[in-house]
mmCIF file of C-alpha atoms in Angstrom:
data_model
loop_
_atom_site.group_PDB
_atom_site.id
_atom_site.type_symbol
_atom_site.label_atom_id
_atom_site.label_comp_id
_atom_site.label_asym_id
_atom_site.label_seq_id
_atom_site.Cartn_x
_atom_site.Cartn_y
_atom_site.Cartn_z
ATOM 1 C CA GLU P 1 84.319 74.140 191.451
ATOM 2 C CA THR P 2 80.988 75.251 192.195
ATOM 3 C CA GLY P 3 77.890 76.472 189.565
ATOM 4 C CA VAL P 4 77.026 74.819 186.558
ATOM 5 C CA THR P 5 79.546 74.763 183.491
ATOM 6 C CA GLN P 6 78.746 74.412 180.180
ATOM 7 C CA THR P 7 81.040 73.500 177.436
ATOM 8 C CA PRO P 8 82.504 75.101 175.350
ATOM 9 C CA ARG P 9 81.421 78.917 175.463
ATOM 10 C CA HIS P 10 81.475 78.748 171.194
ATOM 11 C CA LEU P 11 81.232 76.441 168.622
ATOM 12 C CA VAL P 12 80.774 77.110 164.796
ATOM 13 C CA MET P 13 79.316 73.934 162.746
ATOM 14 C CA GLY P 14 78.033 73.298 159.128
ATOM 15 C CA MET P 15 74.780 71.197 159.153
ATOM 16 C CA THR P 16 75.939 68.655 158.083
ATOM 17 C CA ASN P 17 78.400 68.332 161.299
ATOM 18 C CA LYS P 18 77.543 66.294 164.434
ATOM 19 C CA LYS P 19 78.805 68.125 167.621
ATOM 20 C CA SER P 20 77.574 67.610 171.654
ATOM 21 C CA LEU P 21 77.529 70.230 174.240
ATOM 22 C CA LYS P 22 78.118 69.590 177.581
ATOM 23 C CA CYS P 23 76.690 70.722 180.736
ATOM 24 C CA GLU P 24 77.747 69.801 184.928
ATOM 25 C CA GLN P 25 76.956 71.501 188.261
ATOM 26 C CA HIS P 26 78.551 71.292 191.426
ATOM 27 C CA LEU P 27 75.491 72.221 193.386
ATOM 28 C CA GLY P 28 73.666 68.783 194.117
ATOM 29 C CA HIS P 29 70.916 69.553 192.377
ATOM 30 C CA ASN P 30 68.598 66.191 190.959
ATOM 31 C CA ALA P 31 66.777 68.485 188.107
ATOM 32 C CA MET P 32 68.544 69.501 184.747
ATOM 33 C CA TYR P 33 67.244 72.361 182.067
ATOM 34 C CA TRP P 34 68.093 72.998 178.537
ATOM 35 C CA TYR P 35 66.815 75.957 177.531
ATOM 36 C CA LYS P 36 67.555 78.207 174.239
ATOM 37 C CA GLN P 37 67.390 81.733 174.059
ATOM 38 C CA SER P 38 67.207 83.558 170.690
ATOM 39 C CA ALA P 39 67.301 87.384 170.253
ATOM 40 C CA LYS P 40 63.540 89.196 171.147
ATOM 41 C CA LYS P 41 62.824 85.835 172.440
ATOM 42 C CA PRO P 42 61.808 84.805 175.351
ATOM 43 C CA LEU P 43 63.589 81.812 176.393
ATOM 44 C CA GLU P 44 62.204 78.477 175.530
ATOM 45 C CA LEU P 45 62.857 75.786 177.864
ATOM 46 C CA MET P 46 63.493 72.611 175.798
ATOM 47 C CA PHE P 47 64.076 69.595 177.702
ATOM 48 C CA VAL P 48 63.642 68.804 181.862
ATOM 49 C CA TYR P 49 65.060 65.849 183.237
ATOM 50 C CA ASN P 50 64.621 64.763 187.061
ATOM 51 C CA PHE P 51 66.489 62.444 188.336
ATOM 52 C CA LYS P 52 68.276 61.227 184.910
ATOM 53 C CA GLU P 53 64.831 60.604 183.441
ATOM 54 C CA GLN P 54 63.236 63.412 180.635
ATOM 55 C CA THR P 55 60.508 64.453 182.290
ATOM 56 C CA GLU P 56 59.863 67.593 179.741
ATOM 57 C CA ASN P 57 60.708 67.477 175.449
ATOM 58 C CA ASN P 58 59.175 70.723 174.577
ATOM 59 C CA SER P 59 57.964 69.675 170.941
ATOM 60 C CA VAL P 60 62.105 70.205 170.327
ATOM 61 C CA PRO P 61 63.006 68.440 166.602
ATOM 62 C CA SER P 62 64.531 65.226 166.715
ATOM 63 C CA ARG P 63 67.880 66.656 165.627
ATOM 64 C CA PHE P 64 68.488 67.735 169.033
ATOM 65 C CA SER P 65 68.963 64.927 171.374
ATOM 66 C CA PRO P 66 69.480 65.242 175.300
ATOM 67 C CA GLU P 67 71.379 62.867 177.180
ATOM 68 C CA CYS P 68 71.930 62.908 181.100
ATOM 69 C CA PRO P 69 73.578 60.017 181.755
ATOM 70 C CA ASN P 70 73.601 61.076 185.985
ATOM 71 C CA SER P 71 72.079 63.988 188.134
ATOM 72 C CA SER P 72 75.538 66.100 187.811
ATOM 73 C CA HIS P 73 75.752 65.713 183.873
ATOM 74 C CA LEU P 74 73.570 67.252 180.632
ATOM 75 C CA PHE P 75 74.472 66.438 176.948
ATOM 76 C CA LEU P 76 72.202 68.082 174.535
ATOM 77 C CA HIS P 77 73.850 66.237 170.513
ATOM 78 C CA LEU P 78 73.197 68.365 167.617
ATOM 79 C CA HIS P 79 72.777 66.958 164.160
ATOM 80 C CA THR P 80 72.413 68.225 160.489
ATOM 81 C CA LEU P 81 70.930 71.653 162.221
ATOM 82 C CA GLN P 82 69.725 74.608 160.687
ATOM 83 C CA PRO P 83 70.565 78.061 160.480
ATOM 84 C CA GLU P 84 67.597 79.177 162.328
ATOM 85 C CA ASP P 85 69.167 76.681 165.483
ATOM 86 C CA SER P 86 72.172 79.737 165.424
ATOM 87 C CA ALA P 87 71.051 80.578 169.284
ATOM 88 C CA LEU P 88 72.957 80.819 172.860
ATOM 89 C CA TYR P 89 71.738 77.500 174.705
ATOM 90 C CA LEU P 90 72.327 77.183 178.196
ATOM 91 C CA CYS P 91 72.385 74.983 181.121
ATOM 92 C CA ALA P 92 70.606 75.175 183.920
ATOM 93 C CA SER P 93 70.070 72.806 187.112
ATOM 94 C CA SER P 94 67.357 73.186 189.926
ATOM 95 C CA GLN P 95 66.539 70.716 193.599
ATOM 96 C CA ASP P 96 63.357 68.479 192.589
ATOM 97 C CA ARG P 97 59.979 70.231 192.596
ATOM 98 C CA ARG P 98 58.743 66.972 194.418
ATOM 99 C CA ALA P 99 60.761 66.754 197.970
ATOM 100 C CA THR P 100 58.948 70.799 198.979
ATOM 101 C CA GLY P 101 55.863 70.832 196.484
ATOM 102 C CA LEU P 102 56.868 74.311 195.208
ATOM 103 C CA ASN P 103 59.456 75.560 192.579
ATOM 104 C CA GLN P 104 62.738 75.021 193.127
ATOM 105 C CA PRO P 105 65.172 78.295 191.442
ATOM 106 C CA GLN P 106 67.145 77.770 188.818
ATOM 107 C CA HIS P 107 70.394 78.031 188.865
ATOM 108 C CA PHE P 108 71.821 79.083 185.407
ATOM 109 C CA GLY P 109 75.291 78.660 183.307
ATOM 110 C CA ASP P 110 76.614 80.963 181.165
ATOM 111 C CA GLY P 111 75.687 79.132 177.759
ATOM 112 C CA THR P 112 77.213 77.917 174.451
ATOM 113 C CA ARG P 113 77.103 80.342 171.813
ATOM 114 C CA LEU P 114 76.375 77.944 168.947
ATOM 115 C CA SER P 115 76.718 79.638 165.004
ATOM 116 C CA ILE P 116 75.252 77.348 162.141
ATOM 117 C CA LEU P 117 76.962 78.077 158.958
ATOM 118 C CA GLN M 1 47.498 80.721 178.426
ATOM 119 C CA GLN M 2 51.221 79.874 178.633
ATOM 120 C CA GLN M 3 52.633 83.220 178.281
ATOM 121 C CA VAL M 4 54.045 85.882 180.093
ATOM 122 C CA LYS M 5 53.673 89.389 179.176
ATOM 123 C CA GLN M 6 56.916 91.072 180.246
ATOM 124 C CA SER M 7 56.795 95.435 179.286
ATOM 125 C CA PRO M 8 58.960 98.048 178.333
ATOM 126 C CA GLN M 9 61.543 96.430 175.844
ATOM 127 C CA SER M 10 64.177 98.628 176.844
ATOM 128 C CA LEU M 11 64.637 100.920 180.038
ATOM 129 C CA ILE M 12 66.951 104.350 181.040
ATOM 130 C CA VAL M 13 66.871 105.715 183.932
ATOM 131 C CA GLN M 14 68.943 107.939 185.841
ATOM 132 C CA LYS M 15 71.340 106.850 188.379
ATOM 133 C CA GLY M 16 70.038 107.334 191.777
ATOM 134 C CA GLY M 17 66.135 106.367 189.672
ATOM 135 C CA ILE M 18 63.315 103.947 190.351
ATOM 136 C CA SER M 19 63.796 101.048 187.283
ATOM 137 C CA ILE M 20 60.091 99.702 187.127
ATOM 138 C CA ILE M 21 59.585 96.574 184.912
ATOM 139 C CA ASN M 22 55.930 95.297 184.717
ATOM 140 C CA CYS M 23 54.725 91.602 184.095
ATOM 141 C CA ALA M 24 50.845 89.848 182.957
ATOM 142 C CA TYR M 25 50.047 86.774 182.648
ATOM 143 C CA GLU M 26 46.844 84.656 182.418
ATOM 144 C CA ASN M 27 47.497 81.449 183.438
ATOM 145 C CA THR M 28 45.837 80.864 187.531
ATOM 146 C CA ALA M 29 48.001 77.618 187.864
ATOM 147 C CA PHE M 30 50.565 79.571 188.458
ATOM 148 C CA ASP M 31 52.550 79.526 191.769
ATOM 149 C CA TYR M 32 56.331 80.860 191.164
ATOM 150 C CA PHE M 33 56.701 84.182 190.328
ATOM 151 C CA PRO M 34 60.868 84.498 190.004
ATOM 152 C CA TRP M 35 62.891 87.301 188.377
ATOM 153 C CA TYR M 36 66.094 86.321 187.111
ATOM 154 C CA GLN M 37 69.168 88.859 185.469
ATOM 155 C CA GLN M 38 71.651 88.717 182.785
ATOM 156 C CA PHE M 39 74.933 90.216 182.539
ATOM 157 C CA PRO M 40 76.302 90.092 178.554
ATOM 158 C CA GLY M 41 77.735 86.918 177.925
ATOM 159 C CA LYS M 42 76.339 85.126 181.064
ATOM 160 C CA GLY M 43 74.215 82.950 181.937
ATOM 161 C CA PRO M 44 71.024 84.623 184.205
ATOM 162 C CA ALA M 45 71.257 84.907 187.857
ATOM 163 C CA LEU M 46 68.341 84.377 189.672
ATOM 164 C CA LEU M 47 67.148 88.130 191.269
ATOM 165 C CA ILE M 48 64.317 87.692 193.673
ATOM 166 C CA ALA M 49 61.116 85.583 193.594
ATOM 167 C CA ILE M 50 57.870 85.718 195.284
ATOM 168 C CA ARG M 51 54.826 83.663 195.702
ATOM 169 C CA PRO M 52 51.240 84.388 195.402
ATOM 170 C CA ASP M 53 50.665 84.391 198.980
ATOM 171 C CA VAL M 54 52.672 87.515 199.705
ATOM 172 C CA SER M 55 51.802 90.682 197.749
ATOM 173 C CA GLU M 56 55.321 92.044 197.964
ATOM 174 C CA LYS M 57 58.648 91.110 198.933
ATOM 175 C CA LYS M 58 62.177 93.432 199.426
ATOM 176 C CA GLU M 59 65.104 92.296 199.187
ATOM 177 C CA GLY M 60 67.809 95.397 199.207
ATOM 178 C CA ARG M 61 67.511 97.763 196.962
ATOM 179 C CA PHE M 62 64.807 95.139 194.681
ATOM 180 C CA THR M 63 61.300 94.798 194.998
ATOM 181 C CA ILE M 64 58.731 92.575 193.641
ATOM 182 C CA SER M 65 54.889 93.780 194.064
ATOM 183 C CA PHE M 66 52.542 90.960 193.497
ATOM 184 C CA ASN M 67 48.748 91.887 192.148
ATOM 185 C CA LYS M 68 46.827 88.495 192.167
ATOM 186 C CA SER M 69 43.580 89.399 191.182
ATOM 187 C CA ALA M 70 45.074 91.742 188.609
ATOM 188 C CA LYS M 71 47.315 88.587 187.442
ATOM 189 C CA GLN M 72 50.404 91.147 187.260
ATOM 190 C CA PHE M 73 53.251 91.592 189.165
ATOM 191 C CA SER M 74 56.210 94.289 189.345
ATOM 192 C CA LEU M 75 60.140 94.675 189.338
ATOM 193 C CA HIS M 76 60.499 98.038 191.605
ATOM 194 C CA ILE M 77 64.790 98.682 191.893
ATOM 195 C CA MET M 78 65.008 101.728 194.071
ATOM 196 C CA ASP M 79 67.952 103.999 193.583
ATOM 197 C CA SER M 80 68.931 102.403 190.751
ATOM 198 C CA GLN M 81 72.894 101.529 189.127
ATOM 199 C CA PRO M 82 75.423 101.936 186.851
ATOM 200 C CA GLY M 83 75.814 97.762 188.012
ATOM 201 C CA ASP M 84 72.232 97.591 187.569
ATOM 202 C CA SER M 85 72.479 97.887 183.544
ATOM 203 C CA ALA M 86 71.730 94.169 182.347
ATOM 204 C CA THR M 87 69.151 92.349 180.838
ATOM 205 C CA TYR M 88 65.465 91.659 183.153
ATOM 206 C CA PHE M 89 63.333 88.515 183.021
ATOM 207 C CA CYS M 90 60.414 87.502 185.007
ATOM 208 C CA ALA M 91 59.106 84.319 184.562
ATOM 209 C CA ALA M 92 56.358 81.904 186.281
ATOM 210 C CA GLY M 93 56.226 78.631 187.788
ATOM 211 C CA LYS M 94 53.251 76.486 187.238
ATOM 212 C CA GLU M 95 52.025 74.501 189.933
ATOM 213 C CA ARG M 96 53.101 70.527 190.092
ATOM 214 C CA THR M 97 55.957 70.580 187.054
ATOM 215 C CA ASP M 98 59.284 72.296 187.210
ATOM 216 C CA LYS M 99 58.663 74.345 184.200
ATOM 217 C CA LEU M 100 59.672 78.291 183.673
ATOM 218 C CA ILE M 101 57.658 80.689 181.329
ATOM 219 C CA PHE M 102 59.844 83.351 180.792
ATOM 220 C CA GLY M 103 59.061 86.792 179.722
ATOM 221 C CA THR M 104 60.428 88.694 177.041
ATOM 222 C CA GLY M 105 63.089 90.493 178.508
ATOM 223 C CA THR M 106 64.190 94.045 179.688
ATOM 224 C CA ARG M 107 66.958 96.141 179.257
ATOM 225 C CA LEU M 108 67.957 98.285 181.489
ATOM 226 C CA GLN M 109 70.560 100.692 180.990
ATOM 227 C CA VAL M 110 71.512 103.159 184.094
ATOM 228 C CA PHE M 111 73.620 106.237 183.173
ATOM 229 C CA PRO M 112 75.377 108.251 185.490
#
């Protein structure tokens, strides 16, 4: 299997539930990202991990908790979400830019469509 | 200063025509400008990218034109096909970080 795989593809949860989104990449990359995509808004970067270390937290509420156990896996733990958190959550990966000093292409998964009741 | 402004929001083109999507930025620290294509139910896929040391890059029917002094860049799709119907996002990457700032997207529809 190649590319970036996200599970589940769809998730419906109540505001008091706890759930997790999973992302796995088979591209040998060492940087991984979480984005939020809402209708008519730009993709919003949430978190960046480089070599399993979090290097960016874009002022994301604490009800979203990322975890990166290794360079191939990334999780987003969700708890007590709000209706406005309903969106498509995209995971991406890339080579770390520090090797070349240049931005590297980011490869996206197909996302998890999250609906908060 | 962190924004990337994209226009138009939607675009309808006849088959064989030229599709043009424009983006503008303010922050001169951006040094990487990719375009992504997204089909319904799929994640964005990198289409073509440019760095500010060149003014144009062409890959098949897709061309990026880059104007550093105006801080603008655009995507041209020549001989547009119905299969090009998708949402297109421009983005800008900031030097010394892995962050990408995305535009709001352009929904392109190509009719036969």
